[in-house]
PDB file of C-alpha atoms in Angstrom:
ATOM      1  CA  MET M   5      73.663 149.026  94.104  1.00  0.00           C
ATOM      2  CA  ASP M   6      73.733 145.019  94.104  1.00  0.00           C
ATOM      3  CA  ASP M   7      76.012 144.136  97.058  1.00  0.00           C
ATOM      4  CA  ARG M   8      76.197 140.480  95.519  1.00  0.00           C
ATOM      5  CA  SER M   9      77.778 141.301  92.341  1.00  0.00           C
ATOM      6  CA  THR M  10      79.827 144.713  93.344  1.00  0.00           C
ATOM      7  CA  GLY M  11      80.400 144.490  97.034  1.00  0.00           C
ATOM      8  CA  ARG M  12      81.894 147.600  98.954  1.00  0.00           C
ATOM      9  CA  GLU M  13      85.174 148.469  99.224  1.00  0.00           C
ATOM     10  CA  LEU M  14      86.356 148.343 102.986  1.00  0.00           C
ATOM     11  CA  PRO M  15      87.708 151.834 104.226  1.00  0.00           C
ATOM     12  CA  GLU M  16      91.439 151.505 105.442  1.00  0.00           C
ATOM     13  CA  ALA M  17      90.675 151.775 109.232  1.00  0.00           C
ATOM     14  CA  GLU M  18      88.417 149.154 108.806  1.00  0.00           C
ATOM     15  CA  CYS M  19      91.145 146.921 107.058  1.00  0.00           C
ATOM     16  CA  TRP M  20      93.112 147.435 110.048  1.00  0.00           C
ATOM     17  CA  VAL M  21      90.405 146.590 112.606  1.00  0.00           C
ATOM     18  CA  ARG M  22      89.993 143.236 110.539  1.00  0.00           C
ATOM     19  CA  LEU M  23      93.798 142.658 110.405  1.00  0.00           C
ATOM     20  CA  ARG M  24      93.904 143.021 114.100  1.00  0.00           C
ATOM     21  CA  GLY M  25      90.981 140.697 114.609  1.00  0.00           C
ATOM     22  CA  GLU M  26      92.474 137.777 112.738  1.00  0.00           C
ATOM     23  CA  GLU M  27      95.937 135.434 113.405  1.00  0.00           C
ATOM     24  CA  PHE M  28      96.166 133.737 110.324  1.00  0.00           C
ATOM     25  CA  GLY M  29      96.862 134.958 106.678  1.00  0.00           C
ATOM     26  CA  ARG M  30      98.792 134.210 103.494  1.00  0.00           C
ATOM     27  CA  LEU M  31     102.072 135.920 102.362  1.00  0.00           C
ATOM     28  CA  GLY M  32     102.937 136.103  98.752  1.00  0.00           C
ATOM     29  CA  TYR M  33     106.791 136.646  98.037  1.00  0.00           C
ATOM     30  CA  HIS M  34     108.845 136.243  95.019  1.00  0.00           C
ATOM     31  CA  LEU M  35     111.709 133.535  95.184  1.00  0.00           C
ATOM     32  CA  VAL M  36     114.052 133.744  92.021  1.00  0.00           C
ATOM     33  CA  ASP M  37     111.380 133.517  89.241  1.00  0.00           C
ATOM     34  CA  GLU M  38     108.539 131.962  91.021  1.00  0.00           C
ATOM     35  CA  VAL M  39     105.511 133.227  93.126  1.00  0.00           C
ATOM     36  CA  HIS M  40     105.089 131.663  96.278  1.00  0.00           C
ATOM     37  CA  ILE M  41     101.838 131.879  98.649  1.00  0.00           C
ATOM     38  CA  VAL M  42     101.892 130.547 102.211  1.00  0.00           C
ATOM     39  CA  PRO M  43      99.794 130.601 104.990  1.00  0.00           C
ATOM     40  CA  LEU M  44     100.907 131.780 108.203  1.00  0.00           C
ATOM     41  CA  ASN M  45     100.362 133.492 111.750  1.00  0.00           C
ATOM     42  CA  TYR M  46     100.788 136.881 112.377  1.00  0.00           C
ATOM     43  CA  VAL M  47     100.151 139.773 114.596  1.00  0.00           C
ATOM     44  CA  VAL M  48      99.744 143.409 113.739  1.00  0.00           C
ATOM     45  CA  ASP M  49     102.292 145.856 115.501  1.00  0.00           C
ATOM     46  CA  GLY M  50     101.316 149.308 114.839  1.00  0.00           C
ATOM     47  CA  GLU M  51     100.753 149.390 111.357  1.00  0.00           C
ATOM     48  CA  ARG M  52     103.058 146.775 110.310  1.00  0.00           C
ATOM     49  CA  ILE M  53     102.477 142.867 110.085  1.00  0.00           C
ATOM     50  CA  VAL M  54     104.890 140.878 112.009  1.00  0.00           C
ATOM     51  CA  LEU M  55     105.425 137.089 111.535  1.00  0.00           C
ATOM     52  CA  ARG M  56     108.172 134.202 112.602  1.00  0.00           C
ATOM     53  CA  THR M  57     109.713 131.865 110.407  1.00  0.00           C
ATOM     54  CA  THR M  58     112.621 129.457 110.332  1.00  0.00           C
ATOM     55  CA  PRO M  59     115.557 130.056 107.792  1.00  0.00           C
ATOM     56  CA  GLY M  60     114.086 128.575 104.504  1.00  0.00           C
ATOM     57  CA  SER M  61     112.250 129.693 101.509  1.00  0.00           C
ATOM     58  CA  LYS M  62     110.138 132.579 103.226  1.00  0.00           C
ATOM     59  CA  LEU M  63     113.177 134.102 104.762  1.00  0.00           C
ATOM     60  CA  LEU M  64     115.156 133.901 101.578  1.00  0.00           C
ATOM     61  CA  GLY M  65     112.654 135.197  99.394  1.00  0.00           C
ATOM     62  CA  VAL M  66     112.034 138.254 101.416  1.00  0.00           C
ATOM     63  CA  GLU M  67     116.054 138.559 101.534  1.00  0.00           C
ATOM     64  CA  MET M  68     116.099 138.537  97.904  1.00  0.00           C
ATOM     65  CA  SER M  69     112.868 140.895  97.233  1.00  0.00           C
ATOM     66  CA  SER M  70     111.033 142.809  99.924  1.00  0.00           C
ATOM     67  CA  ASP M  71     108.204 143.424  97.798  1.00  0.00           C
ATOM     68  CA  VAL M  72     105.182 141.204  99.394  1.00  0.00           C
ATOM     69  CA  ALA M  73     101.601 140.827  99.392  1.00  0.00           C
ATOM     70  CA  PHE M  74      99.855 139.555 102.444  1.00  0.00           C
ATOM     71  CA  GLU M  75      95.942 138.480 102.496  1.00  0.00           C
ATOM     72  CA  ILE M  76      93.279 137.574 104.890  1.00  0.00           C
ATOM     73  CA  ASP M  77      89.640 136.569 104.571  1.00  0.00           C
ATOM     74  CA  GLY M  78      86.698 135.519 106.070  1.00  0.00           C
ATOM     75  CA  GLN M  79      82.859 135.305 106.504  1.00  0.00           C
ATOM     76  CA  ALA M  80      80.170 136.605 108.938  1.00  0.00           C
ATOM     77  CA  GLY M  81      76.464 136.065 108.390  1.00  0.00           C
ATOM     78  CA  ASP M  82      75.718 136.286 104.737  1.00  0.00           C
ATOM     79  CA  ARG M  83      78.916 138.430 104.041  1.00  0.00           C
ATOM     80  CA  VAL M  84      82.550 137.428 102.962  1.00  0.00           C
ATOM     81  CA  TRP M  85      85.151 139.651 102.887  1.00  0.00           C
ATOM     82  CA  SER M  86      88.980 140.004 102.107  1.00  0.00           C
ATOM     83  CA  VAL M  87      91.694 142.387 102.931  1.00  0.00           C
ATOM     84  CA  LEU M  88      95.093 142.635 101.050  1.00  0.00           C
ATOM     85  CA  ALA M  89      97.975 144.383 102.450  1.00  0.00           C
ATOM     86  CA  ARG M  90     101.016 145.246  99.999  1.00  0.00           C
ATOM     87  CA  GLY M  91     104.526 146.351 101.369  1.00  0.00           C
ATOM     88  CA  GLN M  92     108.025 145.876 102.166  1.00  0.00           C
ATOM     89  CA  ALA M  93     109.308 143.174 104.248  1.00  0.00           C
ATOM     90  CA  HIS M  94     112.553 142.926 106.168  1.00  0.00           C
ATOM     91  CA  ARG M  95     113.970 140.717 108.864  1.00  0.00           C
ATOM     92  CA  LEU M  96     114.079 142.259 112.510  1.00  0.00           C
ATOM     93  CA  GLU M  97     117.226 142.640 113.917  1.00  0.00           C
ATOM     94  CA  GLY M  98     118.624 143.656 117.679  1.00  0.00           C
ATOM     95  CA  ALA M  99     116.325 145.659 119.690  1.00  0.00           C
ATOM     96  CA  ASP M 100     113.326 145.474 117.012  1.00  0.00           C
ATOM     97  CA  ALA M 101     113.978 141.603 117.058  1.00  0.00           C
ATOM     98  CA  ARG M 102     113.839 141.508 120.705  1.00  0.00           C
ATOM     99  CA  ALA M 103     110.706 143.496 120.752  1.00  0.00           C
ATOM    100  CA  ALA M 104     109.114 141.502 118.361  1.00  0.00           C
ATOM    101  CA  ASP M 105     109.769 138.523 120.424  1.00  0.00           C
ATOM    102  CA  GLU M 106     107.314 139.817 123.300  1.00  0.00           C
ATOM    103  CA  LEU M 107     104.655 140.454 120.922  1.00  0.00           C
ATOM    104  CA  PRO M 108     101.488 138.052 121.180  1.00  0.00           C
ATOM    105  CA  LEU M 109     102.266 135.994 118.197  1.00  0.00           C
ATOM    106  CA  PRO M 110     100.166 132.815 118.323  1.00  0.00           C
ATOM    107  CA  ALA M 111     101.806 129.008 116.935  1.00  0.00           C
ATOM    108  CA  TRP M 112      99.455 126.913 115.645  1.00  0.00           C
ATOM    109  CA  ILE M 113     102.109 123.980 115.023  1.00  0.00           C
ATOM    110  CA  GLU M 114     104.984 122.953 117.422  1.00  0.00           C
ATOM    111  CA  THR M 115     108.250 124.360 115.743  1.00  0.00           C
ATOM    112  CA  GLU M 116     111.169 126.628 116.678  1.00  0.00           C
ATOM    113  CA  ARG M 117     110.587 129.685 114.851  1.00  0.00           C
ATOM    114  CA  TYR M 118     113.038 132.383 115.615  1.00  0.00           C
ATOM    115  CA  VAL M 119     113.355 135.038 113.005  1.00  0.00           C
ATOM    116  CA  ASN M 120     111.320 137.991 113.218  1.00  0.00           C
ATOM    117  CA  ILE M 121     109.966 139.532 109.556  1.00  0.00           C
ATOM    118  CA  ALA M 122     107.789 142.673 109.582  1.00  0.00           C
ATOM    119  CA  ILE M 123     105.957 143.910 106.561  1.00  0.00           C
ATOM    120  CA  GLN M 124     105.884 147.785 106.301  1.00  0.00           C
ATOM    121  CA  VAL M 125     102.558 148.275 104.711  1.00  0.00           C
ATOM    122  CA  THR M 126     102.448 150.890 102.026  1.00  0.00           C
ATOM    123  CA  GLU M 127      98.796 149.680 100.424  1.00  0.00           C
ATOM    124  CA  LEU M 128      95.747 148.347 102.317  1.00  0.00           C
ATOM    125  CA  THR M 129      92.452 147.496 100.435  1.00  0.00           C
ATOM    126  CA  GLY M 130      89.637 145.238 101.461  1.00  0.00           C
ATOM    127  CA  ARG M 131      86.209 144.456  99.798  1.00  0.00           C
ATOM    128  CA  GLU M 132      83.189 142.930 101.332  1.00  0.00           C
ATOM    129  CA  PHE M 133      80.290 141.053  99.530  1.00  0.00           C
ATOM    130  CA  LEU M 134      77.121 139.466 100.270  1.00  0.00           C
ATOM    131  CA  ARG M 135      77.430 135.690  99.873  1.00  0.00           C
ATOM    132  CA  ARG M 136      75.373 133.909  96.854  1.00  0.00           C
ATOM    133  CA  GLY M 137      72.277 132.066  97.855  1.00  0.00           C
TER     134      GLY M 137
END
């Protein structure tokens, strides 16, 4: 098999390892009749992805339609890979929100982010390829 063209599927357990090993990804969500993709920081908590945001389009999109996709990618040596999670996102409230406040969720920019969102992953896939060259 030629990994350059067909690659290999990553087992679900390996997808989780890669998700836990990164802190920056892209959230895809619906807002009215548009699809949005935004970069953001995240942390994995059990088998869900947790992020923080402010009131705005991300939060509105998740509250209007909970179906989301989340993607990370990377490279290591001569390999490139990506992991795609699909699931249901919801705003965390009460004790769940307070517990999420204690998670080690890095912030790359200085801004007040005080709304926690969790993505309950329902499908997780990944691929790895040999880099061209």
